[in-house]
PDB file of C-alpha atoms in Angstrom:
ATOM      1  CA  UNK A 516      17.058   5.110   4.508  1.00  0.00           C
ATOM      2  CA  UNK A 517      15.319   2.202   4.831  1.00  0.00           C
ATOM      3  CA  UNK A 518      14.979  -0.271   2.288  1.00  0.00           C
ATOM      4  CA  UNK A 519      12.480  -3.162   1.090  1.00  0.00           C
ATOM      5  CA  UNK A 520      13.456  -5.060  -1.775  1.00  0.00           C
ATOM      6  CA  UNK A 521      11.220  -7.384  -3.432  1.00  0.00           C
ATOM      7  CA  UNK A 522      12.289 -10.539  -6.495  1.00  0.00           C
ATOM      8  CA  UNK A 523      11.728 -10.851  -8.819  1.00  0.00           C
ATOM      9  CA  UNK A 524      10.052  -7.749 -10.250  1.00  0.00           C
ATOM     10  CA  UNK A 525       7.104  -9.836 -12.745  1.00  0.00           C
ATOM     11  CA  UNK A 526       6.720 -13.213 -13.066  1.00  0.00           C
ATOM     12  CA  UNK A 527       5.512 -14.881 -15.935  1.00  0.00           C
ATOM     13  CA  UNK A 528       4.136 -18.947 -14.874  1.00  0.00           C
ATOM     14  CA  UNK A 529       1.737 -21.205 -16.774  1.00  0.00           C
ATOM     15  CA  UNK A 530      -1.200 -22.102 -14.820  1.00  0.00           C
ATOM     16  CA  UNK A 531      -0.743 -25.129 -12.286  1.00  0.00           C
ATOM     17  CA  UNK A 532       2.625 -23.961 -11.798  1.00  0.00           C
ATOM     18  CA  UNK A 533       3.633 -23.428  -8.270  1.00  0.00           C
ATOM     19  CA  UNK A 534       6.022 -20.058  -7.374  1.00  0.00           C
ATOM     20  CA  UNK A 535       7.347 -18.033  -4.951  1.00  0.00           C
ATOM     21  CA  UNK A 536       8.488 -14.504  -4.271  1.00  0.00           C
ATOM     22  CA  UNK A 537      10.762 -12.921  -2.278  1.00  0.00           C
ATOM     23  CA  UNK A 538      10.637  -9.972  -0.073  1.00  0.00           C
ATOM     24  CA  UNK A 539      14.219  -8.455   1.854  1.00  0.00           C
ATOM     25  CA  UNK A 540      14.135  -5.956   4.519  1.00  0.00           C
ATOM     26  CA  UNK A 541      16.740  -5.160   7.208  1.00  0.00           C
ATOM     27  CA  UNK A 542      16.739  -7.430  10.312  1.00  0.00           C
ATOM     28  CA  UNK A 543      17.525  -4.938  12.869  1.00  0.00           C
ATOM     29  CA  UNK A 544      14.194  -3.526  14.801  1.00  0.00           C
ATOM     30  CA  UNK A 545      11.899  -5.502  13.191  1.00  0.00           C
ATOM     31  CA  UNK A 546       8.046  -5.315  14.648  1.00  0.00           C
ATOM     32  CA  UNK A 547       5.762  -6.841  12.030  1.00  0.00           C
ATOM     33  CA  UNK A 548       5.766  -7.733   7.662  1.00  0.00           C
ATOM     34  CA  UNK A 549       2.756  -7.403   6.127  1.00  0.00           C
ATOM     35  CA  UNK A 550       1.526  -9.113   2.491  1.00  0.00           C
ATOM     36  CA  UNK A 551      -0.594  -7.636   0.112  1.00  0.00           C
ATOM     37  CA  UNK A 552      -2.336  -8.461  -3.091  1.00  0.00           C
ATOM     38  CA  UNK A 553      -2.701  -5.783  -5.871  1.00  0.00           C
ATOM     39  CA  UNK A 554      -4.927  -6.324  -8.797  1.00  0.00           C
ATOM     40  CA  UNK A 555      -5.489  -3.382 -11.559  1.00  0.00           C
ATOM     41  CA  UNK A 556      -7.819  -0.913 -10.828  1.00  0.00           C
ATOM     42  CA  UNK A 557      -8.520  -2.373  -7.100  1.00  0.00           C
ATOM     43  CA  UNK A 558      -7.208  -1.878  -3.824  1.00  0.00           C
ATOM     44  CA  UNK A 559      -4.444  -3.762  -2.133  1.00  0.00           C
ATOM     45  CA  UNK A 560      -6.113  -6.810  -0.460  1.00  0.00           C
ATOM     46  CA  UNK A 561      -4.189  -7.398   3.054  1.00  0.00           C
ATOM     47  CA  UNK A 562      -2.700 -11.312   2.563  1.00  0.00           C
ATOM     48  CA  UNK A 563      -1.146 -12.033   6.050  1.00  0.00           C
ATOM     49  CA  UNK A 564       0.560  -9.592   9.226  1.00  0.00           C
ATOM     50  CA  UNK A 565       3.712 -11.639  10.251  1.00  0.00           C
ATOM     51  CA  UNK A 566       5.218 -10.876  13.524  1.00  0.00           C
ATOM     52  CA  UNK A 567       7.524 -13.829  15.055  1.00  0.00           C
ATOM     53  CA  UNK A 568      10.317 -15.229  13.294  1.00  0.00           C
ATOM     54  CA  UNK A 569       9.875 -19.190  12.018  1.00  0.00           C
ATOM     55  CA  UNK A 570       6.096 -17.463  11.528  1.00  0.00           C
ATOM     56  CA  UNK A 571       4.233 -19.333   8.283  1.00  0.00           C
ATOM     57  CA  UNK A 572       0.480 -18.228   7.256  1.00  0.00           C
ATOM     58  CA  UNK A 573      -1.216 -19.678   4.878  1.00  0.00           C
ATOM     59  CA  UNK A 574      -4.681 -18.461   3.268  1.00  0.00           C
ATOM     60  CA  UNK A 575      -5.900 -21.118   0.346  1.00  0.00           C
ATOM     61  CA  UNK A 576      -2.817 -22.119  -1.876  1.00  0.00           C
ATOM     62  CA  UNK A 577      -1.267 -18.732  -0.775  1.00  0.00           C
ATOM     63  CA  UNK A 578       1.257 -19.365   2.195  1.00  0.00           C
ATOM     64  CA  UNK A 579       4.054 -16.932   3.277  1.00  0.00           C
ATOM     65  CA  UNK A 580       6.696 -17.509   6.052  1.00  0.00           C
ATOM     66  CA  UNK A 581       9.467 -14.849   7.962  1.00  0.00           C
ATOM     67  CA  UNK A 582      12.985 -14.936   8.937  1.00  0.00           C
ATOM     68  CA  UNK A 583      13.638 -11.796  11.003  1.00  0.00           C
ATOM     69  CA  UNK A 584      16.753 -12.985  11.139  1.00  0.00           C
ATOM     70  CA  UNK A 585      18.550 -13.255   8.362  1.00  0.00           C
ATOM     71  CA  UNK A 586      15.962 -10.768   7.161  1.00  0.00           C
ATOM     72  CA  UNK A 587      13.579 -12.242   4.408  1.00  0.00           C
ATOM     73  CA  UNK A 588      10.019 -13.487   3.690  1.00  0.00           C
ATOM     74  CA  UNK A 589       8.901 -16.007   1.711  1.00  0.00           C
ATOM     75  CA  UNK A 590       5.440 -16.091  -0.422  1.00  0.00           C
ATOM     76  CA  UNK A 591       4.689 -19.339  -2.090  1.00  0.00           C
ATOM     77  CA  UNK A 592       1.549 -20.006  -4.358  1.00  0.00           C
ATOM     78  CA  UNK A 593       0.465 -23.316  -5.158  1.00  0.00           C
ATOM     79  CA  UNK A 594      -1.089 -24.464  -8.455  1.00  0.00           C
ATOM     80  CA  UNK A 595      -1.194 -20.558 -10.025  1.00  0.00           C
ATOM     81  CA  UNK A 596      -4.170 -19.552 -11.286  1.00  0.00           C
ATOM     82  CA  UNK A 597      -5.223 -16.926 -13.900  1.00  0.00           C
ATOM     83  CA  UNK A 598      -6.819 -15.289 -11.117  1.00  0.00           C
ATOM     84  CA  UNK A 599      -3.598 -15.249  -8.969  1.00  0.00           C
ATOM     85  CA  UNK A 600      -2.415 -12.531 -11.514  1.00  0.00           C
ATOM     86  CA  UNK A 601      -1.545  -9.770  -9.705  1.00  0.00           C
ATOM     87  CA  UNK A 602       0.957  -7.453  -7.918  1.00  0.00           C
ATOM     88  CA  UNK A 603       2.120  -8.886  -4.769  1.00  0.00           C
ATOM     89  CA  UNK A 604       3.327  -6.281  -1.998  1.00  0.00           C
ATOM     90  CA  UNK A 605       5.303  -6.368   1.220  1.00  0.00           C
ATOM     91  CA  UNK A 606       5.339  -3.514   3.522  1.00  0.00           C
ATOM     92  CA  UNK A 607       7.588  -3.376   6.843  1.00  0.00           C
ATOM     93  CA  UNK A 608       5.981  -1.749   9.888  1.00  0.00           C
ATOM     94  CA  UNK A 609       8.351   0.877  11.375  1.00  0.00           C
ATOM     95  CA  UNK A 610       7.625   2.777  14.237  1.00  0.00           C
ATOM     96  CA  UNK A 611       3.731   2.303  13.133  1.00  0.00           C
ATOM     97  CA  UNK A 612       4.839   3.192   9.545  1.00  0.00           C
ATOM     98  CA  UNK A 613       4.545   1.093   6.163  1.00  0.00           C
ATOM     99  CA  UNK A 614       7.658   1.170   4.027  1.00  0.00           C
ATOM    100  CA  UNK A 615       6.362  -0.943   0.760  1.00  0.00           C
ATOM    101  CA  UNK A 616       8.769  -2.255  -1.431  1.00  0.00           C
ATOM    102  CA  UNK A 617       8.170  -2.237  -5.166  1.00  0.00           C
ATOM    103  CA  UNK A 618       6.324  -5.504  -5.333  1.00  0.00           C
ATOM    104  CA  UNK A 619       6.030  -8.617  -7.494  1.00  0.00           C
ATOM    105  CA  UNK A 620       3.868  -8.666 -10.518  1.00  0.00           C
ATOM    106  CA  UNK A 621       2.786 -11.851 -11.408  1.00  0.00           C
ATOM    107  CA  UNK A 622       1.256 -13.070 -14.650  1.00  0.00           C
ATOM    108  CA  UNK A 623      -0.242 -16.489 -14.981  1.00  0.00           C
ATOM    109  CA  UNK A 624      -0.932 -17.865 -18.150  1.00  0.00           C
ATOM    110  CA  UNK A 625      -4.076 -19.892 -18.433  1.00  0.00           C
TER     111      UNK A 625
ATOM    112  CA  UNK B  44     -14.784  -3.874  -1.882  1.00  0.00           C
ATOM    113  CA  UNK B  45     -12.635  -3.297   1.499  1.00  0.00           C
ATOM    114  CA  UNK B  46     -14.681  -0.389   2.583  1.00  0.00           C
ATOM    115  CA  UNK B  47     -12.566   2.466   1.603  1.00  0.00           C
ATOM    116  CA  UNK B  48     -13.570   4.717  -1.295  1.00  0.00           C
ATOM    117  CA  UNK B  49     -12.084   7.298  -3.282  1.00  0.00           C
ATOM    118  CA  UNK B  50     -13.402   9.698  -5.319  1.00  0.00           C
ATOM    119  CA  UNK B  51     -12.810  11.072  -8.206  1.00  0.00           C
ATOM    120  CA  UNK B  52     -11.108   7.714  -9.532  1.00  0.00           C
ATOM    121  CA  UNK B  53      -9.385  10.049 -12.228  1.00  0.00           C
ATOM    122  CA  UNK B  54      -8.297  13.373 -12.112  1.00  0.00           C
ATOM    123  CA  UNK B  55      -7.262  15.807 -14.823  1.00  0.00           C
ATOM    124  CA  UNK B  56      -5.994  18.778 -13.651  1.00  0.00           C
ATOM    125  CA  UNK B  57      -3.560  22.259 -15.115  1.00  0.00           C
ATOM    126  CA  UNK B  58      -0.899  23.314 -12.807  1.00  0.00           C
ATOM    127  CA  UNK B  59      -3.039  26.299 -12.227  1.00  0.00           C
ATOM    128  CA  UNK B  60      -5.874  24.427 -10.952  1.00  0.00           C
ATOM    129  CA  UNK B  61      -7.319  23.792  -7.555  1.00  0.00           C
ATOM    130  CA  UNK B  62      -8.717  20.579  -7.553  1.00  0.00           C
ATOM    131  CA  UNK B  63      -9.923  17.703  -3.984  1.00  0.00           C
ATOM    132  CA  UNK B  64      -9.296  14.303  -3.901  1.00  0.00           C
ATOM    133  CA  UNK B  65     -11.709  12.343  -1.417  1.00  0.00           C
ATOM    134  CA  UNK B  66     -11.508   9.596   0.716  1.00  0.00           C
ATOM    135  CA  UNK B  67     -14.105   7.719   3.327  1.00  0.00           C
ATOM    136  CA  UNK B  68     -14.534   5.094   5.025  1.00  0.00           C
ATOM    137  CA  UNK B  69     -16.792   3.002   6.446  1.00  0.00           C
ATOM    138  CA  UNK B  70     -14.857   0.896   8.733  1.00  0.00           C
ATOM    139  CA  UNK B  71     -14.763   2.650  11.951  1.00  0.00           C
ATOM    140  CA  UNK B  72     -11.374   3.104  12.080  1.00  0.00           C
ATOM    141  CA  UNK B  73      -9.648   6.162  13.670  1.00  0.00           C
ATOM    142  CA  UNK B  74      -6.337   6.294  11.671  1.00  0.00           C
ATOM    143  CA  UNK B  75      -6.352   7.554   7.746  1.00  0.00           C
ATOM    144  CA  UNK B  76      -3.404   7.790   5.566  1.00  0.00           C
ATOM    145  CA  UNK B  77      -2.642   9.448   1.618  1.00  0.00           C
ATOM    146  CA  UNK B  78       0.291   7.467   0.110  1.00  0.00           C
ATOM    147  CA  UNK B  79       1.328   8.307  -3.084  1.00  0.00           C
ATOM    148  CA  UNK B  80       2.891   5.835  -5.804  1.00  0.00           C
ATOM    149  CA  UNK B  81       4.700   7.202  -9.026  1.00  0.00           C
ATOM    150  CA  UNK B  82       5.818   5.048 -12.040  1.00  0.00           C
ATOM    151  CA  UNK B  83       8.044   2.158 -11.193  1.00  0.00           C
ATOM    152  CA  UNK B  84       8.236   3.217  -7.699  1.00  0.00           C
ATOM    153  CA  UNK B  85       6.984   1.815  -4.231  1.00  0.00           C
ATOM    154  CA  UNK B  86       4.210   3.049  -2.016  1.00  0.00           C
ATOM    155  CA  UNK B  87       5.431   6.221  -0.269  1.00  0.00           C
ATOM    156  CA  UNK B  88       3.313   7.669   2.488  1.00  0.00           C
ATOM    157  CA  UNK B  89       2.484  11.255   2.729  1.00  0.00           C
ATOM    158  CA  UNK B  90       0.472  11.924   6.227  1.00  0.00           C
ATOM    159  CA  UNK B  91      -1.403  10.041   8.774  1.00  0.00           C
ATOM    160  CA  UNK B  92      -4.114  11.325  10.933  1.00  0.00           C
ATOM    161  CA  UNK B  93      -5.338   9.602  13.989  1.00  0.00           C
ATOM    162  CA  UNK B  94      -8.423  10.562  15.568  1.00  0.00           C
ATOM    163  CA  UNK B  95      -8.464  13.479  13.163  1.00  0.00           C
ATOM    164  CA  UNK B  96      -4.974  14.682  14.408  1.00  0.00           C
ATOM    165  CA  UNK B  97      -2.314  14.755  11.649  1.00  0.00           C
ATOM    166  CA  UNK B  98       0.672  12.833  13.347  1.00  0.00           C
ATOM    167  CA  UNK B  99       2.913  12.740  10.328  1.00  0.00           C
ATOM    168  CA  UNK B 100       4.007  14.319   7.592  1.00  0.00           C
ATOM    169  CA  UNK B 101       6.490  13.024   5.520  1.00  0.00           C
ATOM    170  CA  UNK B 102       8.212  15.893   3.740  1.00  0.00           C
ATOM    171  CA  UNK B 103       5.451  16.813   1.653  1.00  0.00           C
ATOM    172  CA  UNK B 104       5.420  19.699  -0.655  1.00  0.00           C
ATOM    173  CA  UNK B 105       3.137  22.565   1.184  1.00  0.00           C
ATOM    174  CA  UNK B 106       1.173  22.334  -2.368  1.00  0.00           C
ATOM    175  CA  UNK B 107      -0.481  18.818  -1.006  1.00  0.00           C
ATOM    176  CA  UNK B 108      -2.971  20.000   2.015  1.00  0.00           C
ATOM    177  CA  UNK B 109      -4.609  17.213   3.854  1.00  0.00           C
ATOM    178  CA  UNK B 110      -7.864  17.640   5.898  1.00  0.00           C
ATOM    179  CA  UNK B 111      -9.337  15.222   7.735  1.00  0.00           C
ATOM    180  CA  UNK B 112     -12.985  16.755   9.749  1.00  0.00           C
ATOM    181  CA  UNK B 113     -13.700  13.062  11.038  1.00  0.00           C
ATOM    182  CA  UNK B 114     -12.410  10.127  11.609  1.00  0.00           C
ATOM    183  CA  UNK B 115     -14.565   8.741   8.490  1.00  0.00           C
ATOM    184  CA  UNK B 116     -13.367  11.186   5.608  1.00  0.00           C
ATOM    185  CA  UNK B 117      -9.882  12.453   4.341  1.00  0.00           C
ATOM    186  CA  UNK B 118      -9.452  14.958   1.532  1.00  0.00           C
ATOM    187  CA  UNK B 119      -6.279  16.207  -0.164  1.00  0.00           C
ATOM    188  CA  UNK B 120      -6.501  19.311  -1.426  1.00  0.00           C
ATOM    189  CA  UNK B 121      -4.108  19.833  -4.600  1.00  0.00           C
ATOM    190  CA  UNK B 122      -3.223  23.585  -5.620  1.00  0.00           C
ATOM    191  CA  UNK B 123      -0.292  24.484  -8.254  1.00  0.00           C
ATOM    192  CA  UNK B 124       0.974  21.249  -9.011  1.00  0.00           C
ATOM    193  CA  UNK B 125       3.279  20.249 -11.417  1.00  0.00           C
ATOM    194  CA  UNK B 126       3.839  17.252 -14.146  1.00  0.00           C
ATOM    195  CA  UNK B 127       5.993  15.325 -11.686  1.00  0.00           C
ATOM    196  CA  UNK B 128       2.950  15.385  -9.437  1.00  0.00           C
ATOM    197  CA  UNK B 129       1.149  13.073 -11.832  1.00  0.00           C
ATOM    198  CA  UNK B 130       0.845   9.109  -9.974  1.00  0.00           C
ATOM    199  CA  UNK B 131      -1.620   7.227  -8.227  1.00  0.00           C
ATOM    200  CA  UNK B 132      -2.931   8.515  -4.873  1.00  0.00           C
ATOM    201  CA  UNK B 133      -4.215   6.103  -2.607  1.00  0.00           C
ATOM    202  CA  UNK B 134      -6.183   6.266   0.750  1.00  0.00           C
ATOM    203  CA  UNK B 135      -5.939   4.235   3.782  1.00  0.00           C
ATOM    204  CA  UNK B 136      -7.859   3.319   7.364  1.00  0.00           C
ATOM    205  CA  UNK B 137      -7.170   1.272  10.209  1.00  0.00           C
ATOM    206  CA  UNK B 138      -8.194   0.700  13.357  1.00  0.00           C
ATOM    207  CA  UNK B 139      -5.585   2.841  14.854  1.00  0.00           C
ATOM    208  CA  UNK B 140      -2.143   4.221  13.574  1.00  0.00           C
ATOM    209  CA  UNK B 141       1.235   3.130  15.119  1.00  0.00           C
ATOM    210  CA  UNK B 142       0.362  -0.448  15.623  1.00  0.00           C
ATOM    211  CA  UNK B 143       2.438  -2.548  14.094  1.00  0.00           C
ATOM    212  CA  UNK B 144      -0.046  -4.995  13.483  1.00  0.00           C
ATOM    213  CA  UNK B 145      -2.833  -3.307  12.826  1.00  0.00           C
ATOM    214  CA  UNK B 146      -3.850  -3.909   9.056  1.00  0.00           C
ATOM    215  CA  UNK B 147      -4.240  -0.769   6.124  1.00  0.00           C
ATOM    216  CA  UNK B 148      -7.175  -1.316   4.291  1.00  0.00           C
ATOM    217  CA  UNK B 149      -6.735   0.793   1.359  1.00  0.00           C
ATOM    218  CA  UNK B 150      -9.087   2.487  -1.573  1.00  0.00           C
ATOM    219  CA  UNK B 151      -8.854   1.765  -5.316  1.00  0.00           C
ATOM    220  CA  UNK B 152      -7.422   4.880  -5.755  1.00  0.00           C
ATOM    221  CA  UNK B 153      -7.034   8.294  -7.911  1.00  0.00           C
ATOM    222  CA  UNK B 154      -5.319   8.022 -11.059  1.00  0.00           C
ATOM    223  CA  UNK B 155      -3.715  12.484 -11.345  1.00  0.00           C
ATOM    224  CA  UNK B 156      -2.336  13.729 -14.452  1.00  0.00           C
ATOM    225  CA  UNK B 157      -1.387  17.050 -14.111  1.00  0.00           C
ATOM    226  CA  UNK B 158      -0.912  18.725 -17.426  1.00  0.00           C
TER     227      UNK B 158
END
């Protein structure tokens, strides 16, 4: 069974505070990490598709960066904003399939 | 709004009920997926269809029957379910399915609680 571990589960950060996530995944046959941003009562928003290892992506003050290696990804968020708040998902592609892990919720406090 | 919708957004339903959960999309894409996601737990997917062929099906219970007439409109049909059944049911498009780049651009989702 494969698994995708995410840390922390929540996150609780005063605005202007800068954070970062953590998403695990095993580093054997690994095709492509995706990113994706949750908010309640919407639909996951796609953040980045990361393919090569050494890969970063940034979109605004969200960046994220892959080590197929060693088997991790990075998401970083500069400057949190209340509007940041949200669940935070990454999902390994395997053989064309997503397997999410349980994600990152993230509070920021204005 | 990512172009995926889903309809009803909440869903009562008995265990002796037949009830349809809908999905469309409006993206052009030829792959559609139902994933499921129960308390505390990660996204799990159900089935895919691409180009209105169902290429997987992950184990599901025989009481969860997927249609899918186009490429543009999924429906799960629901029949005898039970309590445990009760989660968040989300729908998913992209362009095609096996890619593993190609992005899942999802719906908001149906909240079930089966009673």
């Amino acid at each position: 069974i494969l698994n995708v571990e995410q840390s922390p589960q929540s996150l609780h950060v005063q605005e202007g505070d800068s954070t970062n996530f953590t998403c695990s995944f095993p580093s054997s046959n690994f095709y492509a990490l995706h990113w994706y941003r949750w908010e309640t009562a919407k639909s996951p928003e796609a953040l980045f598709v990361m393919t090569l290892n050494g890969d970063e992506k940034k979109k605004g003050r969200i960046s994220a960066t892959l080590n197929t290696k060693e088997g991790y990804s990075y998401l970083y968020i500069k400057g949190s904003q209340p509007e940041d708040s949200a669940t935070y998902l990454c999902a390994l592609n395997q053989g064309g399939k997503l397997i999410f892990g349980q994600g990152t919720e993230l509070s920021v406090k204005p | 709004e990512t172009g995926v919708t889903q309809t009803p957004r909440h869903l009562v339903m008995g265990m002796t009920n037949k009830k349809s959960l809908k999905c469309e999309q409006h993206l052009g894409h030829n792959a559609m997926y139902w994933y499921k996601q129960s308390a505390k737990k990660p996204l799990e997917l159900m089935f895919v269809y691409n180009f209105k062929e169902q290429t997987e099906n992950n184990s599901v219970p025989s009481r969860f029957s997927p249609e899918c007439p186009n490429s543009s409109h999924l429906f799960l049909h629901l029949h005898t379910l039970q309590p445990e059944d009760s989660a968040l049911y989300l729908c998913a498009s992209s362009q095609r399915s096996g890619g593993p780049t190609d992005t899942q651009y999802f719906g908001p989702g149906t909240r079930l609680t089966v009673l």
